[in-house]
Amino acid sequence: MGLIGCGGGSAPSSAPASAAAPPPPAPASGSQAGSRALAKSSPASTMTLGPAIVVDQFGYLPAHDKIAVVRNPQTGFDAADSFAPGAVYEVVNAVTNVVVFSGTPVAWNGGATDATSGDQAWHVDFSTVTAPGQYFIRDTQRNVTSPAFRIAADVYKPVLRAAVRYFYYQRAGIAKTAALAGAGWADAASHLGPLQDKQARLFSAPGDSSTERDVSGGWYDAGDYNKYTRWHAGYLIDLLHAFADNPGIWGKDYNIPESGNQHPDLLDEIKWGMDWLIKMQEASGAMLSIAGLAHASPPSAATGRTLYGPPNTSATLAAAGAFALGAKVFGARAGLSSYGAGLKARAERAWNWAVANPDVLFKNNDAAYNSVGLGAGQQETDDYGRLGHKLAAAIYLYQLTGKAVYNNFVNAQYLNAHLFVWYNYASPFEGALQQALLHYASLSNATPATASAIRTAFATGMNGTDHWTAMSGKTDPYLAHLQVYTWGSNAIKSQEGAMFAALAHYGLGTRPAAANMNAASHYIHYLHGVNPLGKVYLSNMGTLGAENSVDQFYHTWFAHGSAKWDSVKESTFGPPPGFLVGGPNPSYNWENGCPGLHPGCGTAVPAPPFGQPPQKSYLDFNDSWPLNSWSVTENANGYQSAYIRLLSRFVS
């Protein structure tokens, strides 16, 4: 999946008006902030280190579950806080101050403390409130209120727009104009100087002009500016699925350079990424593995040279899948059929090269490959990873061409997927391969026995301990259970939610689609604030209604100490809206050798994120070496594409 990126607590406010990217239209009922100010009383609480009541700060769909969580910290950095909920909780219309629901909070697990969050918790289920409007929740005895939120059919549409616009800010080699990016994030085109992207050279022959080639365009991969072919192909596949599974929801008003043409803006953004993938393919069909770019803040200030890595099998197989799925999607659209035909030819060339060269490896930034300094994160994979990419490529190529060679490969190899080898192992860590297998099972020309086996294995796996059993039993008081929290846990949350949504999308299992979508929605709610920190894990979302969104995160552009971009509340502009950060990571630590290694270590490892219950292993911070905040707060395109794919399921 490429979850690992390359590379203090906040109460964010909105960026200055001059900095803000053009926002989507406001809801008809008015802004959340304005309505909330009319009705809410000031909270009074013994809680000083975190919120007492957490909700999805954007809101809820009318027909879906709506459960607020009341929390009493027991362990972790906020253990000194305490909160005993009152007996009556009200849902209050934020405009009229009318109480529309009253109920009693229900203790989670008999009052036990949850090990993953360190909290006692209570649930306030107000799912019966379905009328569109703006609301907040009030503890009448304790005089404590939640953030405001909306209930509406379109509640996530502006959030999705901001999440997709993320990729515009990540574009390399194009000017970000004030009209499109917002004045605060306008920047000249990056990496187009001498010996940069248009004149990139092979990393092992930087003095050889004969190796020069154009690798311009594409997206910065994460908080670093490098471009990794294998991972990049995966982002395209995620976005292509998001588009193809719900094509009617994507507008032409995302305020990117292509807005207003004949195609939805998401498809235009995908094409921007696909155009870069095309540049990385050699005539043989092989895919160059990586382009390593120079770094500076802002991106246009980077003057160092660009170097690229040689072809490898894993990147070529991943690209074959992206080209094939892209050919299917683009080829079906008026004005893009010839583009789709070109992608089809590229997909088959990539497949054929990978079949002839099954074990060509290249590790960037690795002494054994003499590639130290080329890129940051390691994009090479293992034998199983290459098998997964080959299975996915065969599936998308079979859908595209109907050729038996691809179907035969799927039939011969699908049982080697962990879904089968490990006895119905449905896992959010294998989201890309499971997505491809389920897609195969949905094809009208799929081999019936293979399709049936895939559907049965996945549905059976989803009934297991870490999926429906955990959801039904409310294993996690925040209702978004993960078996383990790792680097990139927010992406894993998105993948887990997508697995529940897949049950509904493909009509699998014995539960109704509505139940599966309700389960999936809790992972959205977690990312939108139903977590122990009450944190919306997207950056700078105050203008879209978030009371506590990410204030700062690891990114070369929005660098630590930058007067313009470091922090929403401390800098002139802060980072732009809509960047999903990696999230809680209990394995976080400062650099080996600290504190004596460097004065930047400080005197103690930052806690949080260090030494906390897993769900509290997070802090808004933006420090590079030796504090290495990237393992907690760095963004990554894979996090973003997984979140977009899940969120799009809830937009109509």
PDB file of C-alpha atoms in Angstrom, residues 61-227:
ATOM      1  CA  LEU A  61     -26.343  11.981   6.926  1.00  0.00           C
ATOM      2  CA  PRO A  62     -30.031  11.965   7.923  1.00  0.00           C
ATOM      3  CA  ALA A  63     -30.613   8.220   7.658  1.00  0.00           C
ATOM      4  CA  HIS A  64     -27.316   7.090   9.212  1.00  0.00           C
ATOM      5  CA  ASP A  65     -26.205   6.346  12.758  1.00  0.00           C
ATOM      6  CA  LYS A  66     -25.449   9.383  14.902  1.00  0.00           C
ATOM      7  CA  ILE A  67     -23.617   8.585  18.127  1.00  0.00           C
ATOM      8  CA  ALA A  68     -21.746  11.143  20.189  1.00  0.00           C
ATOM      9  CA  VAL A  69     -19.101   9.894  22.594  1.00  0.00           C
ATOM     10  CA  VAL A  70     -18.663  11.350  26.079  1.00  0.00           C
ATOM     11  CA  ARG A  71     -15.217  10.705  27.527  1.00  0.00           C
ATOM     12  CA  ASN A  72     -13.496  10.551  30.907  1.00  0.00           C
ATOM     13  CA  PRO A  73      -9.709  10.154  30.477  1.00  0.00           C
ATOM     14  CA  GLN A  74      -8.026   7.581  32.701  1.00  0.00           C
ATOM     15  CA  THR A  75      -4.592   7.051  31.137  1.00  0.00           C
ATOM     16  CA  GLY A  76      -2.421   9.064  28.793  1.00  0.00           C
ATOM     17  CA  PHE A  77      -1.285  12.680  28.677  1.00  0.00           C
ATOM     18  CA  ASP A  78      -4.758  13.901  29.680  1.00  0.00           C
ATOM     19  CA  ALA A  79      -5.244  11.577  32.658  1.00  0.00           C
ATOM     20  CA  ALA A  80      -5.444  14.590  34.982  1.00  0.00           C
ATOM     21  CA  ASP A  81      -8.706  15.539  33.286  1.00  0.00           C
ATOM     22  CA  SER A  82     -11.954  14.093  34.561  1.00  0.00           C
ATOM     23  CA  PHE A  83     -15.560  14.243  33.508  1.00  0.00           C
ATOM     24  CA  ALA A  84     -18.664  12.628  34.952  1.00  0.00           C
ATOM     25  CA  PRO A  85     -21.561  13.061  32.535  1.00  0.00           C
ATOM     26  CA  GLY A  86     -24.918  14.300  33.690  1.00  0.00           C
ATOM     27  CA  ALA A  87     -28.053  12.246  33.348  1.00  0.00           C
ATOM     28  CA  VAL A  88     -29.631  14.235  30.514  1.00  0.00           C
ATOM     29  CA  TYR A  89     -28.136  15.011  27.106  1.00  0.00           C
ATOM     30  CA  GLU A  90     -29.944  17.185  24.625  1.00  0.00           C
ATOM     31  CA  VAL A  91     -29.580  17.726  20.898  1.00  0.00           C
ATOM     32  CA  VAL A  92     -30.218  21.408  20.317  1.00  0.00           C
ATOM     33  CA  ASN A  93     -30.976  23.214  17.072  1.00  0.00           C
ATOM     34  CA  ALA A  94     -28.119  25.731  16.845  1.00  0.00           C
ATOM     35  CA  VAL A  95     -30.254  28.331  15.045  1.00  0.00           C
ATOM     36  CA  THR A  96     -33.505  28.223  17.037  1.00  0.00           C
ATOM     37  CA  ASN A  97     -32.164  26.828  20.347  1.00  0.00           C
ATOM     38  CA  VAL A  98     -35.019  24.295  20.269  1.00  0.00           C
ATOM     39  CA  VAL A  99     -34.290  20.949  21.937  1.00  0.00           C
ATOM     40  CA  VAL A 100     -35.040  18.200  19.378  1.00  0.00           C
ATOM     41  CA  PHE A 101     -33.848  15.173  21.347  1.00  0.00           C
ATOM     42  CA  SER A 102     -33.245  14.256  24.957  1.00  0.00           C
ATOM     43  CA  GLY A 103     -31.660  11.081  26.255  1.00  0.00           C
ATOM     44  CA  THR A 104     -29.438   9.442  28.836  1.00  0.00           C
ATOM     45  CA  PRO A 105     -25.811   8.559  28.060  1.00  0.00           C
ATOM     46  CA  VAL A 106     -25.095   4.822  28.094  1.00  0.00           C
ATOM     47  CA  ALA A 107     -21.831   3.662  29.644  1.00  0.00           C
ATOM     48  CA  TRP A 108     -19.495   1.772  27.335  1.00  0.00           C
ATOM     49  CA  ASN A 109     -18.651  -1.726  28.548  1.00  0.00           C
ATOM     50  CA  GLY A 110     -20.066  -1.168  32.013  1.00  0.00           C
ATOM     51  CA  GLY A 111     -17.753   1.735  32.762  1.00  0.00           C
ATOM     52  CA  ALA A 112     -14.518  -0.037  31.848  1.00  0.00           C
ATOM     53  CA  THR A 113     -11.454   1.819  30.615  1.00  0.00           C
ATOM     54  CA  ASP A 114     -10.556   1.144  26.997  1.00  0.00           C
ATOM     55  CA  ALA A 115      -6.897   0.226  26.546  1.00  0.00           C
ATOM     56  CA  THR A 116      -6.586   1.685  23.038  1.00  0.00           C
ATOM     57  CA  SER A 117      -7.789   5.146  24.072  1.00  0.00           C
ATOM     58  CA  GLY A 118      -7.199   5.233  27.805  1.00  0.00           C
ATOM     59  CA  ASP A 119     -10.756   6.514  28.284  1.00  0.00           C
ATOM     60  CA  GLN A 120     -13.985   5.627  29.957  1.00  0.00           C
ATOM     61  CA  ALA A 121     -16.787   6.452  27.569  1.00  0.00           C
ATOM     62  CA  TRP A 122     -20.533   6.903  27.240  1.00  0.00           C
ATOM     63  CA  HIS A 123     -22.634   6.885  24.082  1.00  0.00           C
ATOM     64  CA  VAL A 124     -25.420   9.300  23.224  1.00  0.00           C
ATOM     65  CA  ASP A 125     -27.347   7.808  20.320  1.00  0.00           C
ATOM     66  CA  PHE A 126     -29.404  10.482  18.575  1.00  0.00           C
ATOM     67  CA  SER A 127     -29.959   8.589  15.324  1.00  0.00           C
ATOM     68  CA  THR A 128     -33.662   9.425  15.467  1.00  0.00           C
ATOM     69  CA  VAL A 129     -32.824  13.060  14.676  1.00  0.00           C
ATOM     70  CA  THR A 130     -33.105  13.236  10.897  1.00  0.00           C
ATOM     71  CA  ALA A 131     -34.326  16.749  10.093  1.00  0.00           C
ATOM     72  CA  PRO A 132     -31.735  18.770   8.169  1.00  0.00           C
ATOM     73  CA  GLY A 133     -30.238  21.552  10.236  1.00  0.00           C
ATOM     74  CA  GLN A 134     -27.405  22.659  12.466  1.00  0.00           C
ATOM     75  CA  TYR A 135     -27.124  21.237  15.942  1.00  0.00           C
ATOM     76  CA  PHE A 136     -24.998  20.762  19.024  1.00  0.00           C
ATOM     77  CA  ILE A 137     -25.196  18.410  21.982  1.00  0.00           C
ATOM     78  CA  ARG A 138     -25.558  19.725  25.509  1.00  0.00           C
ATOM     79  CA  ASP A 139     -24.990  18.129  28.897  1.00  0.00           C
ATOM     80  CA  THR A 140     -27.662  20.060  30.786  1.00  0.00           C
ATOM     81  CA  GLN A 141     -26.294  19.369  34.265  1.00  0.00           C
ATOM     82  CA  ARG A 142     -22.636  19.996  33.511  1.00  0.00           C
ATOM     83  CA  ASN A 143     -23.296  22.896  31.135  1.00  0.00           C
ATOM     84  CA  VAL A 144     -20.921  21.400  28.549  1.00  0.00           C
ATOM     85  CA  THR A 145     -21.554  21.409  24.816  1.00  0.00           C
ATOM     86  CA  SER A 146     -20.146  19.641  21.797  1.00  0.00           C
ATOM     87  CA  PRO A 147     -18.867  21.294  18.632  1.00  0.00           C
ATOM     88  CA  ALA A 148     -21.623  22.233  16.219  1.00  0.00           C
ATOM     89  CA  PHE A 149     -22.451  19.950  13.286  1.00  0.00           C
ATOM     90  CA  ARG A 150     -24.891  19.666  10.419  1.00  0.00           C
ATOM     91  CA  ILE A 151     -27.386  16.990   9.509  1.00  0.00           C
ATOM     92  CA  ALA A 152     -27.936  17.098   5.762  1.00  0.00           C
ATOM     93  CA  ALA A 153     -27.856  14.929   2.657  1.00  0.00           C
ATOM     94  CA  ASP A 154     -24.943  16.969   1.297  1.00  0.00           C
ATOM     95  CA  VAL A 155     -22.991  17.284   4.539  1.00  0.00           C
ATOM     96  CA  TYR A 156     -19.783  15.712   3.163  1.00  0.00           C
ATOM     97  CA  LYS A 157     -19.824  17.256  -0.296  1.00  0.00           C
ATOM     98  CA  PRO A 158     -17.682  20.309   0.578  1.00  0.00           C
ATOM     99  CA  VAL A 159     -15.347  18.101   2.609  1.00  0.00           C
ATOM    100  CA  LEU A 160     -14.859  15.794  -0.365  1.00  0.00           C
ATOM    101  CA  ARG A 161     -14.156  18.810  -2.550  1.00  0.00           C
ATOM    102  CA  ALA A 162     -11.419  19.980  -0.168  1.00  0.00           C
ATOM    103  CA  ALA A 163      -9.953  16.468   0.007  1.00  0.00           C
ATOM    104  CA  VAL A 164      -9.739  16.210  -3.790  1.00  0.00           C
ATOM    105  CA  ARG A 165      -8.226  19.698  -4.061  1.00  0.00           C
ATOM    106  CA  TYR A 166      -5.335  18.346  -1.999  1.00  0.00           C
ATOM    107  CA  PHE A 167      -3.944  16.804  -5.181  1.00  0.00           C
ATOM    108  CA  TYR A 168      -3.836  20.205  -6.876  1.00  0.00           C
ATOM    109  CA  TYR A 169      -1.567  21.505  -4.109  1.00  0.00           C
ATOM    110  CA  GLN A 170       0.607  18.404  -4.544  1.00  0.00           C
ATOM    111  CA  ARG A 171       1.077  18.954  -8.290  1.00  0.00           C
ATOM    112  CA  ALA A 172       4.676  19.337  -9.450  1.00  0.00           C
ATOM    113  CA  GLY A 173       5.708  21.517 -12.365  1.00  0.00           C
ATOM    114  CA  ILE A 174       2.687  23.801 -12.536  1.00  0.00           C
ATOM    115  CA  ALA A 175       2.126  27.298 -11.192  1.00  0.00           C
ATOM    116  CA  LYS A 176      -0.352  27.567  -8.321  1.00  0.00           C
ATOM    117  CA  THR A 177      -2.180  30.798  -9.041  1.00  0.00           C
ATOM    118  CA  ALA A 178      -3.826  32.946  -6.374  1.00  0.00           C
ATOM    119  CA  ALA A 179      -7.166  32.498  -8.153  1.00  0.00           C
ATOM    120  CA  LEU A 180      -6.979  28.722  -7.805  1.00  0.00           C
ATOM    121  CA  ALA A 181      -4.751  28.033  -4.807  1.00  0.00           C
ATOM    122  CA  GLY A 182      -5.657  31.054  -2.710  1.00  0.00           C
ATOM    123  CA  ALA A 183      -3.314  33.983  -2.263  1.00  0.00           C
ATOM    124  CA  GLY A 184      -1.597  32.350   0.693  1.00  0.00           C
ATOM    125  CA  TRP A 185      -0.512  29.324  -1.307  1.00  0.00           C
ATOM    126  CA  ALA A 186       0.220  30.806  -4.710  1.00  0.00           C
ATOM    127  CA  ASP A 187       3.589  29.610  -6.047  1.00  0.00           C
ATOM    128  CA  ALA A 188       5.460  29.506  -9.325  1.00  0.00           C
ATOM    129  CA  ALA A 189       5.933  26.188 -11.132  1.00  0.00           C
ATOM    130  CA  SER A 190       8.462  24.000  -9.349  1.00  0.00           C
ATOM    131  CA  HIS A 191      11.305  21.760 -10.544  1.00  0.00           C
ATOM    132  CA  LEU A 192      11.508  23.104 -14.084  1.00  0.00           C
ATOM    133  CA  GLY A 193      14.999  24.606 -13.928  1.00  0.00           C
ATOM    134  CA  PRO A 194      18.254  23.277 -15.414  1.00  0.00           C
ATOM    135  CA  LEU A 195      18.773  19.558 -14.753  1.00  0.00           C
ATOM    136  CA  GLN A 196      15.446  19.327 -12.959  1.00  0.00           C
ATOM    137  CA  ASP A 197      12.339  17.411 -14.038  1.00  0.00           C
ATOM    138  CA  LYS A 198      12.492  18.098 -17.765  1.00  0.00           C
ATOM    139  CA  GLN A 199      16.200  17.187 -17.878  1.00  0.00           C
ATOM    140  CA  ALA A 200      16.342  14.471 -15.237  1.00  0.00           C
ATOM    141  CA  ARG A 201      19.249  12.068 -15.382  1.00  0.00           C
ATOM    142  CA  LEU A 202      19.797   8.497 -14.262  1.00  0.00           C
ATOM    143  CA  PHE A 203      20.890   8.511 -10.618  1.00  0.00           C
ATOM    144  CA  SER A 204      23.956   6.378 -11.380  1.00  0.00           C
ATOM    145  CA  ALA A 205      25.086   8.580 -14.284  1.00  0.00           C
ATOM    146  CA  PRO A 206      24.382  12.176 -13.235  1.00  0.00           C
ATOM    147  CA  GLY A 207      27.100  13.470 -15.554  1.00  0.00           C
ATOM    148  CA  ASP A 208      25.800  11.657 -18.639  1.00  0.00           C
ATOM    149  CA  SER A 209      23.544  13.919 -20.681  1.00  0.00           C
ATOM    150  CA  SER A 210      22.476  10.976 -22.838  1.00  0.00           C
ATOM    151  CA  THR A 211      20.347   9.711 -19.915  1.00  0.00           C
ATOM    152  CA  GLU A 212      18.256  12.890 -19.757  1.00  0.00           C
ATOM    153  CA  ARG A 213      14.507  12.488 -19.935  1.00  0.00           C
ATOM    154  CA  ASP A 214      11.365  14.414 -19.069  1.00  0.00           C
ATOM    155  CA  VAL A 215       9.801  13.264 -15.792  1.00  0.00           C
ATOM    156  CA  SER A 216       7.902  16.493 -15.135  1.00  0.00           C
ATOM    157  CA  GLY A 217       4.395  16.684 -13.738  1.00  0.00           C
ATOM    158  CA  GLY A 218       2.730  14.261 -11.381  1.00  0.00           C
ATOM    159  CA  TRP A 219       2.264  14.800  -7.673  1.00  0.00           C
ATOM    160  CA  TYR A 220       4.659  15.250  -4.787  1.00  0.00           C
ATOM    161  CA  ASP A 221       4.243  11.959  -2.990  1.00  0.00           C
ATOM    162  CA  ALA A 222       3.772  13.217   0.548  1.00  0.00           C
ATOM    163  CA  GLY A 223       5.461  15.867   2.647  1.00  0.00           C
ATOM    164  CA  ASP A 224       8.508  15.252   0.505  1.00  0.00           C
ATOM    165  CA  TYR A 225       8.594  16.089  -3.193  1.00  0.00           C
ATOM    166  CA  ASN A 226       9.764  12.744  -4.573  1.00  0.00           C
ATOM    167  CA  LYS A 227       7.615  10.801  -7.042  1.00  0.00           C
TER     168      LYS A 227
END
